Amino acid sequence: MSLLHLNRPTTKLNLDNPDRAELYRELFPYTKISRIAFDDIFLMPRPADPMFITDTTFRDGQQARPPYTVKQIETIFELMHKLGGMSGLIRASEFFMYSDKDRRAIEACRAKGYKFPEVTGWIRAHKDDLKIAKDMEFREVGMLTSVSDYHLYLKLGLDREKAMRNYLEVIEQALEWGISPRCHFEDITRADIHGFCLPFAERLMELSKESGLPVKIRLCDTMGYGVPYPGATLPRSVPRIVRAFTDEAGVPGKWLEWHGHNDFHKTLVNGVTAWLYGCGGVNGTLLGFGERTGNTPIEALIIEYISLTGEDDMANTQIISQIGEYFETELAYSIPDNYPFVGKDFNATSAGIHVDGLAKNEEIYNIFDTKKILNRAVPIIITDKSGRAGVAYWINHYLKVPADKAVSKKHPAVGKIYDRIMLAYEQGRNTSFSNKEMIKLVKRYLPELFASDFDHLKNVANDLAAHLIVRLAEDCEIHLGKDNQVCLKEFAEEYPFIQYLYLTDAKGKLIAAEITDETNKHKYAELAPGYDFSNRSWFIQPMATGQLHITDLYSSVFTSKLILTVSAAVTDENDNITGVIGADIQLEQLLKRQGELDDDLHPGELY
């Protein structure tokens, strides 16, 4: 181990315990904008080694948006692993553990078996909470240990001595149980660094030495007051805070994390500054979600890490685009179009002359090879300066038109779209065309590039129908020779949009059927038990493959309604196919109950 910059504390740090809270009113006047003080002390950067990222998307990040479902947490965790967990760059991810849903999410992520991000917990500094962490077999747990007098005196009603005693009680218990504590020094940028924080940190290092377990410290800039400026004073200076902990309290940089908030638009620069002055970890969230103004965006930290180290292989940056798409499509979150790295237009140009430049060499107008690094082509914004080339470029890029179907600026429809755009500007328009407006124009003149609403409805219907037939097989446990009619009847009553529900044997002969609408029963008179369905595709396919089968939409011969047929193989205890169960489902009625069915057929995704 190198001894360079290994500075050990030379003096004993003493706890100050004033009767009144130290609120630093000269810096935080409250009725005015907070002040930044400077002196003549400048520190040289000393980058942490290693530098890494930790995640709080499922803890702090969930305090700024509707809760994620267990399935969503599992998917996002997997994306995070692919982004930077495989290399260990994204070192850990923290979770709440109080509700049943929290615990199921933890188990789902643990079950993936990833080394990184390590699943860690978060609790209040109470022994009851610590017991939950022990029962869930956590190796590392974050604890809320507020450090500013704003929190101690004004919120908790404690003085510093009493607060430290309370914290140490829980921390000592954690170490006794073999749990490594991560102490969250909440509101560090309004705290008395030398009078409370460093004596507390020094005691934590003593406990770590006694127990043989790491005791980590997260420096939480709760209100975003931290500043990166050389010469700024404590408690607001990020460099001075980090260096105080490493050099005066003897905290190893690899046990320190910076957790910033974006109240003053400094969350990224403060996090990177913490890295540069010796703090090993920077804590963030995907897309910067976090309470109030948010946390440091992990995707930004990934790019900055590579900029600082040149270690391109530490992250799969193309996953950043996948994360953005997931948040928009699956979580219905509208990412601002110009949001860095994931916004649709973050590196877009609006000038037609730029489009020609892009065609010749995109490096002229692009920050880096976004196709290679983020798997996204360069977008453009449509204005009166875009030209026909710009319109064609927008269509091919935004709609992801395959190369063999790409439209050129000479396409007649492109000319019509361009003419409509220019007409708008001739009539006084002075704003760019939004993506929604462009989609509307392209749908009008190039409808063949879009899947129809009808295609979308078919996809929805297919998904719902597939889940229905699986539910039927599970609920009824249909086996030939049992009383099947009762089960079919009960199922059809629950889902009346099923026009006709039926069960055949392995030869295609009808065994039992249920018609939901009494007025239609006479129309099915010819389909008596024993009727031969062996030549129907809905029978042939499940018998041949054992797989679910869904037909295209068609008009029912019996009712003239638009329907689809879904069918599945029926098996015995040895998984031998003994027949087929099928259902004719009315499209219109199915779609009317779509929301209700989503809740009914996907109950696990509600929590």
Coordinates of C-alpha atoms in Angstrom, one line a residue:
M1 CA 0.0 0.0 0.0
S2 CA 1.4 3.4 -0.9
L3 CA 2.1 5.7 2.0
L4 CA 1.7 8.8 -0.2
H5 CA -0.9 11.1 1.2
L6 CA -1.6 8.7 4.1
N7 CA -2.3 11.4 6.7
R8 CA -3.1 10.2 10.1
P9 CA -4.8 12.5 12.7
T10 CA -2.2 13.9 15.2
T11 CA -4.5 15.5 17.8
K12 CA -7.4 14.1 19.8
L13 CA -10.7 15.6 18.6
N14 CA -13.1 16.9 21.3
L15 CA -16.8 17.0 21.2
D16 CA -18.3 20.5 21.8
N17 CA -21.7 20.4 23.5
P18 CA -23.2 23.9 23.5
D19 CA -26.4 24.8 25.3
R20 CA -27.8 26.5 22.2
A21 CA -27.8 25.3 18.6
E22 CA -25.1 26.6 16.2
L23 CA -27.1 27.6 13.2
Y24 CA -24.4 29.6 11.3
R25 CA -26.7 32.5 10.7
E26 CA -24.0 34.5 8.9
L27 CA -24.1 31.8 6.2
F28 CA -27.8 30.8 6.5
P29 CA -29.8 33.9 7.2
Y30 CA -33.0 32.1 6.0
T31 CA -34.9 35.2 5.0
K32 CA -32.1 35.9 2.4
I33 CA -30.2 33.7 0.0
S34 CA -27.5 31.6 1.8
R35 CA -24.0 33.1 1.8
I36 CA -20.7 31.5 0.7
A37 CA -17.6 32.5 2.8
F38 CA -14.0 32.3 1.6
D39 CA -10.6 32.4 3.3
D40 CA -7.1 32.0 2.0
I41 CA -6.8 28.2 2.4
F42 CA -6.6 26.2 -0.8
L43 CA -6.4 22.5 -1.1
M44 CA -4.9 20.5 -3.9
P45 CA -7.1 17.7 -5.4
R46 CA -6.2 14.2 -4.3
P47 CA -8.5 11.9 -6.3
A48 CA -9.9 8.9 -4.5
D49 CA -8.6 5.5 -5.4
P50 CA -10.8 3.7 -6.1
M51 CA -13.7 5.9 -7.2
F52 CA -17.0 4.2 -7.3
I53 CA -20.8 4.9 -7.4
T54 CA -23.5 3.8 -5.0
D55 CA -27.2 3.9 -5.7
T56 CA -30.3 5.1 -3.8
T57 CA -32.9 4.8 -6.6
F58 CA -35.1 2.6 -4.5
R59 CA -34.7 4.6 -1.3
D60 CA -34.3 8.3 -1.7
G61 CA -35.4 8.0 -5.3
Q62 CA -38.8 6.6 -4.4
Q63 CA -39.5 9.6 -2.2
A64 CA -40.0 11.7 -5.3
R65 CA -42.3 9.6 -7.4
P66 CA -45.1 7.0 -7.1
P67 CA -43.7 3.8 -5.6
Y68 CA -42.2 1.2 -8.0
T69 CA -43.8 -2.2 -8.2
V70 CA -41.6 -5.2 -7.2
K71 CA -41.3 -6.1 -10.9
Q72 CA -40.2 -2.6 -11.8
I73 CA -37.6 -2.6 -9.1
E74 CA -36.3 -6.0 -10.3
T75 CA -36.1 -4.7 -13.9
I76 CA -34.4 -1.4 -12.9
F77 CA -31.9 -3.3 -10.7
E78 CA -31.0 -5.6 -13.6
L79 CA -30.5 -2.6 -15.9
M80 CA -28.2 -1.0 -13.2
H81 CA -26.2 -4.2 -13.0
K82 CA -25.7 -4.2 -16.8
L83 CA -24.8 -0.4 -16.8
G84 CA -22.0 -0.6 -14.2
G85 CA -22.6 -3.4 -11.7
M86 CA -20.8 -6.0 -13.7
S87 CA -17.5 -4.2 -13.3
G88 CA -18.2 -3.1 -9.7
L89 CA -18.3 0.6 -10.7
I90 CA -21.9 0.8 -9.3
R91 CA -20.9 -0.8 -6.0
A92 CA -24.2 -1.0 -3.9
S93 CA -27.9 -0.2 -4.0
E94 CA -29.9 0.6 -0.9
F95 CA -33.5 -0.4 -0.1
F96 CA -36.2 0.3 2.4
M97 CA -37.1 -2.8 4.4
Y98 CA -40.2 -1.9 6.3
S99 CA -43.1 -3.1 4.2
D100 CA -43.9 -6.5 2.8
K101 CA -43.4 -5.1 -0.7
D102 CA -39.9 -3.7 0.3
R103 CA -38.9 -7.2 1.5
R104 CA -40.2 -8.9 -1.6
A105 CA -38.2 -6.4 -3.8
I106 CA -35.1 -7.1 -1.8
E107 CA -35.5 -10.9 -2.2
A108 CA -36.2 -10.5 -5.9
C109 CA -33.0 -8.6 -6.4
R110 CA -30.9 -10.8 -4.2
A111 CA -32.2 -13.8 -6.1
K112 CA -30.3 -12.6 -9.2
G113 CA -27.1 -13.4 -7.5
Y114 CA -25.2 -10.3 -8.6
K115 CA -22.0 -9.4 -6.8
F116 CA -22.7 -5.8 -7.7
P117 CA -24.6 -3.7 -7.0
E118 CA -24.7 -5.2 -3.5
V119 CA -28.1 -5.1 -1.9
T120 CA -27.9 -2.9 1.3
G121 CA -30.5 -1.6 3.6
W122 CA -31.5 1.7 5.2
I123 CA -33.0 2.2 8.7
R124 CA -33.4 4.8 11.3
A125 CA -30.9 4.6 14.1
H126 CA -33.2 2.5 16.4
K127 CA -32.6 -1.0 17.7
D128 CA -36.0 -2.1 16.6
D129 CA -35.2 -1.2 13.0
L130 CA -31.8 -2.8 13.4
K131 CA -33.5 -6.0 14.4
I132 CA -35.3 -6.1 11.0
A133 CA -32.0 -5.8 9.3
K134 CA -30.5 -8.6 11.3
D135 CA -33.5 -10.8 10.6
M136 CA -33.1 -10.1 6.9
E137 CA -29.4 -11.0 7.1
F138 CA -28.0 -7.7 5.8
R139 CA -24.2 -7.4 5.8
E140 CA -24.3 -3.6 5.5
V141 CA -27.0 -1.1 6.6
G142 CA -27.3 2.6 6.3
M143 CA -28.4 4.4 9.5
L144 CA -29.9 7.9 9.8
T145 CA -27.4 9.8 12.1
S146 CA -28.2 13.5 11.6
V147 CA -25.3 15.8 12.5
S148 CA -26.4 19.4 12.2
D149 CA -27.8 21.3 15.1
Y150 CA -30.8 22.1 13.0
H151 CA -31.6 18.4 13.2
L152 CA -30.3 17.6 16.7
Y153 CA -31.6 20.6 18.7
L154 CA -34.5 21.8 16.6
K155 CA -35.9 18.5 15.2
L156 CA -34.8 15.8 17.7
G157 CA -34.7 17.9 20.8
L158 CA -31.3 16.5 21.8
D159 CA -28.0 18.0 22.5
R160 CA -24.9 16.7 20.7
E161 CA -23.7 14.5 23.6
K162 CA -27.0 12.8 24.0
A163 CA -27.4 12.3 20.2
M164 CA -24.0 10.8 19.8
R165 CA -24.7 8.4 22.7
N166 CA -27.9 7.3 21.1
Y167 CA -26.3 6.7 17.8
L168 CA -23.3 4.8 19.2
E169 CA -25.7 2.5 21.1
V170 CA -27.2 1.3 17.9
I171 CA -23.9 1.2 16.0
E172 CA -22.3 -0.9 18.6
Q173 CA -25.2 -3.3 18.5
A174 CA -24.9 -3.6 14.8
L175 CA -21.2 -4.4 15.0
E176 CA -21.9 -7.0 17.7
W177 CA -24.4 -8.7 15.3
G178 CA -21.8 -8.6 12.5
I179 CA -23.5 -5.8 10.5
S180 CA -21.4 -3.2 9.0
P181 CA -23.0 0.2 9.7
R182 CA -23.0 3.0 7.1
C183 CA -23.7 6.2 9.1
H184 CA -25.6 8.9 7.2
F185 CA -24.2 12.2 8.5
E186 CA -27.4 14.1 7.5
D187 CA -27.2 17.8 6.9
I188 CA -23.4 17.8 6.9
T189 CA -23.1 21.2 5.1
R190 CA -24.8 23.0 8.1
A191 CA -23.1 21.0 10.8
D192 CA -20.2 21.9 13.2
I193 CA -17.5 19.8 11.5
H194 CA -14.9 20.1 14.2
G195 CA -17.2 20.4 17.2
F196 CA -19.4 17.3 16.4
C197 CA -18.8 15.5 13.1
L198 CA -15.1 14.7 13.4
P199 CA -15.2 13.6 17.1
F200 CA -18.1 11.3 16.1
A201 CA -16.2 10.0 13.1
E202 CA -13.1 9.4 15.2
R203 CA -15.1 7.3 17.6
L204 CA -16.6 5.3 14.7
M205 CA -13.1 4.5 13.5
E206 CA -12.2 3.3 17.0
L207 CA -15.2 1.0 16.9
S208 CA -14.2 -0.3 13.5
K209 CA -10.8 -1.1 14.7
E210 CA -12.1 -2.9 17.8
S211 CA -14.7 -4.9 15.8
G212 CA -12.7 -5.6 12.7
L213 CA -15.7 -4.4 10.5
P214 CA -15.8 -1.4 8.3
V215 CA -17.8 1.5 9.6
K216 CA -18.7 3.7 6.6
I217 CA -19.8 7.3 6.6
R218 CA -22.1 9.0 4.1
L219 CA -21.7 12.7 3.9
C220 CA -25.2 13.9 3.2
D221 CA -25.6 17.4 1.7
T222 CA -29.3 17.3 2.6
M223 CA -30.1 20.9 1.5
G224 CA -27.7 21.1 -1.4
Y225 CA -25.6 23.8 0.4
G226 CA -22.2 22.3 -0.6
V227 CA -19.9 24.2 -2.9
P228 CA -16.9 23.0 -4.9
Y229 CA -15.1 26.4 -5.0
P230 CA -11.4 26.6 -4.0
G231 CA -11.0 28.7 -0.9
A232 CA -14.6 28.3 0.4
T233 CA -14.9 27.7 4.1
L234 CA -16.5 25.0 6.2
P235 CA -19.2 23.8 6.6
R236 CA -20.1 24.4 2.9
S237 CA -16.8 23.5 1.2
V238 CA -17.0 20.0 -0.3
P239 CA -13.2 19.7 -0.6
R240 CA -12.6 20.8 3.0
I241 CA -15.3 18.4 4.4
V242 CA -13.9 15.4 2.6
R243 CA -10.3 16.3 3.6
A244 CA -11.3 16.8 7.2
F245 CA -12.7 13.3 7.5
T246 CA -9.7 11.6 5.7
D247 CA -6.9 13.7 7.2
E248 CA -8.2 14.7 10.6
A249 CA -10.5 11.9 11.6
G250 CA -8.6 9.1 9.8
V251 CA -11.5 7.8 7.8
P252 CA -10.3 5.8 4.7
G253 CA -11.6 7.4 1.5
K254 CA -13.1 4.0 0.4
W255 CA -15.4 4.2 3.5
L256 CA -16.7 7.7 2.6
E257 CA -19.6 8.5 0.3
W258 CA -20.9 11.8 -0.9
H259 CA -24.7 12.1 -1.1
G260 CA -25.8 15.4 -2.6
H261 CA -29.1 17.2 -3.4
N262 CA -29.7 19.5 -6.3
D263 CA -31.3 22.5 -4.6
F264 CA -28.7 24.9 -6.0
H265 CA -27.9 23.0 -9.3
K266 CA -24.6 21.7 -7.9
T267 CA -25.3 18.0 -7.3
L268 CA -23.1 16.7 -10.1
V269 CA -20.2 19.0 -9.7
N270 CA -20.2 18.5 -5.9
G271 CA -20.2 14.8 -6.2
V272 CA -17.3 14.8 -8.7
T273 CA -15.5 17.3 -6.5
A274 CA -15.9 14.9 -3.6
W275 CA -14.2 12.2 -5.8
L276 CA -11.4 14.5 -6.7
Y277 CA -10.6 15.3 -3.0
G278 CA -10.5 11.8 -1.7
C279 CA -14.1 10.6 -1.2
G280 CA -14.3 7.1 -2.7
G281 CA -18.1 6.8 -3.3
V282 CA -20.6 9.2 -4.8
N283 CA -24.3 8.2 -4.1
G284 CA -26.9 8.9 -6.8
T285 CA -30.1 7.8 -8.5
L286 CA -31.1 7.0 -12.0
L287 CA -32.2 10.1 -13.8
G288 CA -31.5 12.1 -10.6
F289 CA -34.8 11.1 -8.9
G290 CA -34.8 12.1 -5.2
E291 CA -36.8 14.1 -2.7
R292 CA -37.3 17.8 -3.5
T293 CA -34.8 18.7 -6.2
G294 CA -33.3 15.3 -6.6
N295 CA -30.0 13.5 -6.3
T296 CA -26.9 13.2 -8.5
P297 CA -27.9 11.3 -11.7
I298 CA -26.0 8.0 -11.9
E299 CA -25.9 8.2 -15.7
A300 CA -24.0 11.5 -15.4
L301 CA -21.6 10.0 -12.9
I302 CA -20.9 7.2 -15.3
I303 CA -19.9 9.6 -18.1
E304 CA -17.9 11.8 -15.7
Y305 CA -16.1 8.7 -14.3
I306 CA -15.0 7.7 -17.8
S307 CA -13.9 11.3 -18.6
L308 CA -11.7 11.3 -15.5
T309 CA -10.2 7.8 -15.7
G310 CA -10.4 6.9 -19.4
E311 CA -11.7 3.5 -18.3
D312 CA -14.4 3.1 -21.0
D313 CA -15.0 -0.6 -20.2
M314 CA -16.1 0.0 -16.7
A315 CA -19.7 0.7 -17.9
N316 CA -22.0 -0.3 -20.7
T317 CA -23.1 3.2 -21.6
Q318 CA -25.7 2.0 -24.2
I319 CA -27.8 0.8 -21.2
I320 CA -28.3 4.5 -20.4
S321 CA -30.6 4.8 -23.4
Q322 CA -32.4 1.6 -22.4
I323 CA -33.0 3.0 -18.9
G324 CA -34.5 6.2 -20.5
E325 CA -36.8 4.2 -22.7
Y326 CA -37.9 2.0 -19.7
F327 CA -38.8 5.1 -17.6
E328 CA -40.8 6.6 -20.5
T329 CA -42.6 3.5 -21.8
E330 CA -43.0 1.4 -18.7
L331 CA -43.2 4.0 -16.0
A332 CA -45.0 6.7 -18.0
Y333 CA -42.4 9.3 -16.9
S334 CA -42.0 12.1 -19.4
I335 CA -38.3 12.9 -19.7
P336 CA -37.7 16.5 -20.9
D337 CA -36.6 16.4 -24.5
N338 CA -33.4 18.2 -23.8
Y339 CA -32.4 16.2 -20.7
P340 CA -28.7 15.2 -21.0
F341 CA -28.0 11.7 -22.5
V342 CA -31.6 10.4 -22.4
G343 CA -33.8 13.2 -23.6
K344 CA -35.0 12.7 -27.2
D345 CA -33.4 16.0 -28.3
F346 CA -30.5 16.4 -25.9
N347 CA -27.9 16.8 -28.7
A348 CA -30.3 17.9 -31.4
T349 CA -29.8 20.6 -33.9
S350 CA -32.5 22.7 -35.7
A351 CA -30.6 24.2 -38.6
G352 CA -30.9 22.7 -42.0
I353 CA -27.3 23.5 -42.8
H354 CA -26.3 21.4 -39.7
V355 CA -28.2 18.4 -41.2
D356 CA -25.9 18.6 -44.2
G357 CA -22.9 18.8 -41.9
L358 CA -24.1 15.8 -39.9
A359 CA -24.5 13.9 -43.2
K360 CA -20.9 14.7 -44.1
N361 CA -19.3 14.2 -40.6
E362 CA -21.5 14.1 -37.5
E363 CA -18.5 15.0 -35.3
I364 CA -18.9 18.6 -36.4
Y365 CA -22.1 18.9 -34.4
N366 CA -22.2 16.0 -31.9
I367 CA -20.6 15.9 -28.5
F368 CA -19.3 12.3 -29.0
D369 CA -20.3 9.2 -31.1
T370 CA -23.7 8.9 -29.5
K371 CA -24.5 5.9 -31.8
K372 CA -21.6 3.9 -30.3
I373 CA -21.7 5.2 -26.8
L374 CA -25.5 5.6 -26.2
N375 CA -26.9 3.7 -29.1
R376 CA -28.7 6.8 -30.4
A377 CA -28.4 8.6 -33.7
V378 CA -28.2 12.4 -33.7
P379 CA -31.7 14.0 -33.6
I380 CA -32.7 17.3 -35.1
I381 CA -35.4 19.9 -34.2
I382 CA -37.7 21.0 -37.0
T383 CA -38.0 24.7 -37.9
D384 CA -38.2 26.7 -41.1
K385 CA -34.4 26.3 -41.4
S386 CA -34.5 22.4 -41.5
G387 CA -35.2 22.0 -45.2
R388 CA -36.5 18.8 -46.9
A389 CA -33.3 17.0 -45.9
G390 CA -34.1 17.8 -42.2
V391 CA -37.6 16.5 -42.5
A392 CA -36.4 13.2 -44.1
Y393 CA -33.7 12.9 -41.4
W394 CA -36.2 13.5 -38.6
I395 CA -38.6 10.8 -40.0
N396 CA -35.9 8.2 -40.4
H397 CA -34.3 8.9 -37.1
Y398 CA -37.3 9.5 -34.8
L399 CA -39.4 6.7 -36.2
K400 CA -36.4 4.3 -36.4
V401 CA -37.2 3.5 -40.0
P402 CA -35.2 0.5 -41.3
A403 CA -32.5 1.4 -43.8
D404 CA -34.3 -0.5 -46.6
K405 CA -37.4 1.6 -46.0
A406 CA -35.8 5.0 -45.3
V407 CA -37.4 8.0 -47.0
S408 CA -35.3 10.5 -48.9
K409 CA -35.7 14.2 -49.2
K410 CA -37.1 13.6 -52.7
H411 CA -40.0 11.5 -51.5
P412 CA -43.3 13.3 -52.5
A413 CA -44.7 12.9 -49.0
V414 CA -41.6 14.6 -47.5
G415 CA -42.3 17.5 -49.9
K416 CA -45.9 17.7 -48.7
I417 CA -44.8 17.7 -45.0
Y418 CA -42.2 20.3 -45.7
D419 CA -44.7 22.5 -47.5
R420 CA -47.0 22.3 -44.5
I421 CA -44.2 23.3 -42.1
M422 CA -43.2 26.3 -44.3
L423 CA -46.8 27.4 -44.6
A424 CA -47.0 27.6 -40.8
Y425 CA -44.0 29.9 -40.6
E426 CA -45.3 32.0 -43.4
Q427 CA -48.5 32.5 -41.4
G428 CA -46.5 33.8 -38.4
R429 CA -45.3 30.8 -36.4
N430 CA -42.1 31.4 -34.5
T431 CA -41.6 28.2 -32.5
S432 CA -40.1 24.8 -33.5
F433 CA -42.3 21.9 -34.4
S434 CA -42.6 19.4 -31.5
N435 CA -42.1 15.7 -31.9
K436 CA -45.9 15.2 -31.4
E437 CA -46.7 17.7 -34.2
M438 CA -44.2 16.0 -36.5
I439 CA -45.8 12.6 -35.7
K440 CA -49.2 14.0 -36.6
L441 CA -47.9 15.3 -39.9
V442 CA -46.1 12.1 -40.8
K443 CA -49.1 10.0 -39.9
R444 CA -51.2 12.1 -42.4
Y445 CA -48.8 11.8 -45.3
L446 CA -46.9 8.5 -44.6
P447 CA -49.4 6.4 -42.6
E448 CA -47.7 3.2 -43.7
L449 CA -44.8 3.9 -41.3
F450 CA -47.1 3.5 -38.3
A451 CA -48.7 0.5 -36.7
S452 CA -52.4 1.2 -36.8
D453 CA -54.5 1.7 -33.7
F454 CA -56.2 -1.5 -34.7
D455 CA -52.9 -3.4 -34.5
H456 CA -52.4 -2.0 -31.0
L457 CA -55.8 -3.2 -30.0
K458 CA -55.0 -6.6 -31.3
N459 CA -51.8 -6.7 -29.2
V460 CA -53.7 -5.7 -26.1
A461 CA -56.4 -8.3 -26.8
N462 CA -53.9 -11.0 -27.4
D463 CA -52.1 -10.3 -24.1
L464 CA -55.3 -10.3 -22.1
A465 CA -56.7 -13.4 -23.8
A466 CA -53.4 -15.3 -23.1
H467 CA -53.6 -14.5 -19.4
L468 CA -57.2 -15.5 -19.3
I469 CA -56.7 -19.0 -20.7
V470 CA -53.7 -19.6 -18.4
R471 CA -55.9 -18.5 -15.4
L472 CA -58.6 -20.9 -16.6
A473 CA -56.2 -23.8 -16.7
E474 CA -54.8 -22.9 -13.3
D475 CA -58.2 -22.3 -11.6
C476 CA -60.0 -25.2 -13.0
E477 CA -57.2 -27.8 -13.1
I478 CA -59.1 -29.3 -16.0
H479 CA -58.4 -33.0 -16.6
L480 CA -60.4 -35.2 -18.8
G481 CA -62.9 -37.4 -17.0
K482 CA -63.7 -34.7 -14.3
D483 CA -66.9 -32.7 -14.1
N484 CA -65.7 -29.9 -16.4
Q485 CA -69.0 -28.2 -17.1
V486 CA -69.2 -26.6 -13.6
C487 CA -65.8 -25.0 -14.0
L488 CA -66.4 -23.7 -17.5
K489 CA -69.7 -22.2 -16.3
E490 CA -68.2 -20.4 -13.3
F491 CA -65.4 -19.1 -15.4
A492 CA -67.7 -17.9 -18.2
E493 CA -69.9 -16.1 -15.6
E494 CA -66.8 -14.3 -14.3
Y495 CA -65.7 -13.2 -17.8
P496 CA -68.9 -12.7 -19.8
F497 CA -67.0 -11.3 -22.8
I498 CA -66.1 -14.9 -23.5
Q499 CA -68.6 -15.7 -26.2
Y500 CA -68.0 -19.5 -26.3
L501 CA -65.9 -21.6 -24.0
Y502 CA -65.1 -25.2 -24.9
L503 CA -63.1 -28.4 -24.1
T504 CA -62.1 -31.2 -26.5
D505 CA -60.4 -34.5 -26.1
A506 CA -57.1 -35.4 -27.9
K507 CA -59.0 -36.2 -31.1
G508 CA -60.7 -32.9 -31.3
K509 CA -64.2 -34.2 -30.1
L510 CA -66.2 -31.7 -28.0
I511 CA -66.5 -32.8 -24.4
A512 CA -68.0 -29.7 -22.7
A513 CA -68.9 -26.1 -23.7
E514 CA -70.4 -23.0 -22.2
I515 CA -72.3 -20.2 -24.1
T516 CA -72.3 -17.0 -22.0
D517 CA -75.3 -15.3 -23.7
E518 CA -78.6 -17.1 -23.4
T519 CA -79.9 -15.4 -26.6
N520 CA -77.1 -17.0 -28.6
K521 CA -77.5 -20.6 -27.4
H522 CA -79.8 -21.6 -30.3
K523 CA -77.0 -20.4 -32.8
Y524 CA -74.7 -23.1 -31.4
A525 CA -77.2 -25.9 -31.6
E526 CA -75.2 -27.9 -34.1
L527 CA -72.1 -28.0 -31.8
A528 CA -73.3 -30.8 -29.6
P529 CA -70.9 -33.0 -27.5
G530 CA -68.9 -35.2 -29.8
Y531 CA -68.6 -32.5 -32.5
D532 CA -65.3 -32.8 -34.4
F533 CA -63.0 -29.8 -34.2
S534 CA -59.9 -31.6 -35.3
N535 CA -59.4 -29.6 -38.4
R536 CA -59.4 -26.2 -36.6
S537 CA -56.1 -24.4 -36.3
W538 CA -56.8 -23.5 -32.6
F539 CA -56.9 -27.3 -31.9
I540 CA -54.1 -28.4 -34.2
Q541 CA -51.4 -26.0 -32.9
P542 CA -51.7 -26.7 -29.2
M543 CA -51.8 -30.4 -29.9
A544 CA -48.7 -30.2 -32.0
T545 CA -46.6 -27.9 -29.8
G546 CA -48.2 -27.9 -26.3
Q547 CA -48.0 -24.1 -26.6
L548 CA -50.6 -21.4 -26.2
H549 CA -52.3 -20.4 -29.6
I550 CA -54.1 -17.2 -30.5
T551 CA -55.8 -16.6 -33.8
D552 CA -56.0 -13.4 -35.7
L553 CA -59.2 -11.4 -35.3
Y554 CA -62.1 -12.6 -37.4
S555 CA -65.9 -12.2 -37.6
S556 CA -67.8 -14.9 -35.7
V557 CA -70.0 -17.1 -37.9
F558 CA -72.5 -17.5 -35.1
T559 CA -72.8 -13.9 -33.8
S560 CA -71.1 -11.7 -36.5
K561 CA -69.0 -10.1 -33.6
L562 CA -65.3 -9.4 -34.0
I563 CA -63.6 -12.1 -32.0
L564 CA -60.4 -13.9 -31.5
T565 CA -59.8 -17.5 -30.3
V566 CA -57.3 -18.4 -27.7
S567 CA -56.5 -22.1 -26.9
A568 CA -54.2 -24.1 -24.8
A569 CA -53.3 -27.8 -24.3
V570 CA -54.8 -29.7 -21.4
T571 CA -52.4 -32.2 -19.8
D572 CA -52.5 -34.9 -17.2
E573 CA -50.3 -35.4 -14.2
N574 CA -47.5 -36.7 -16.4
D575 CA -47.7 -33.7 -18.8
N576 CA -49.2 -35.8 -21.6
I577 CA -51.6 -33.7 -23.8
T578 CA -55.1 -35.0 -23.3
G579 CA -57.1 -32.3 -25.0
V580 CA -57.5 -28.6 -25.8
I581 CA -59.4 -25.9 -24.1
G582 CA -60.4 -22.8 -26.1
A583 CA -62.3 -19.6 -25.8
D584 CA -63.9 -17.3 -28.4
I585 CA -63.5 -13.8 -27.0
Q586 CA -65.4 -10.7 -28.2
L587 CA -62.8 -7.9 -28.8
E588 CA -65.1 -4.9 -28.0
Q589 CA -66.2 -6.3 -24.7
L590 CA -62.6 -7.4 -23.8
L591 CA -61.2 -4.0 -24.4
K592 CA -64.0 -2.3 -22.4
R593 CA -62.8 -4.2 -19.3
Q594 CA -59.1 -3.8 -20.0
G595 CA -58.2 -1.8 -16.9
E596 CA -60.2 -4.1 -14.6
L597 CA -58.6 -7.2 -16.2
D598 CA -55.1 -5.8 -15.8
D599 CA -55.7 -5.6 -12.0
D600 CA -57.3 -9.0 -11.9
L601 CA -54.8 -10.8 -14.1
H602 CA -51.6 -9.1 -12.8
P603 CA -52.2 -8.8 -9.1
G604 CA -48.6 -9.1 -8.2
E605 CA -47.8 -5.9 -10.0
L606 CA -50.0 -3.8 -7.9
Y607 CA -47.7 -3.7 -5.0

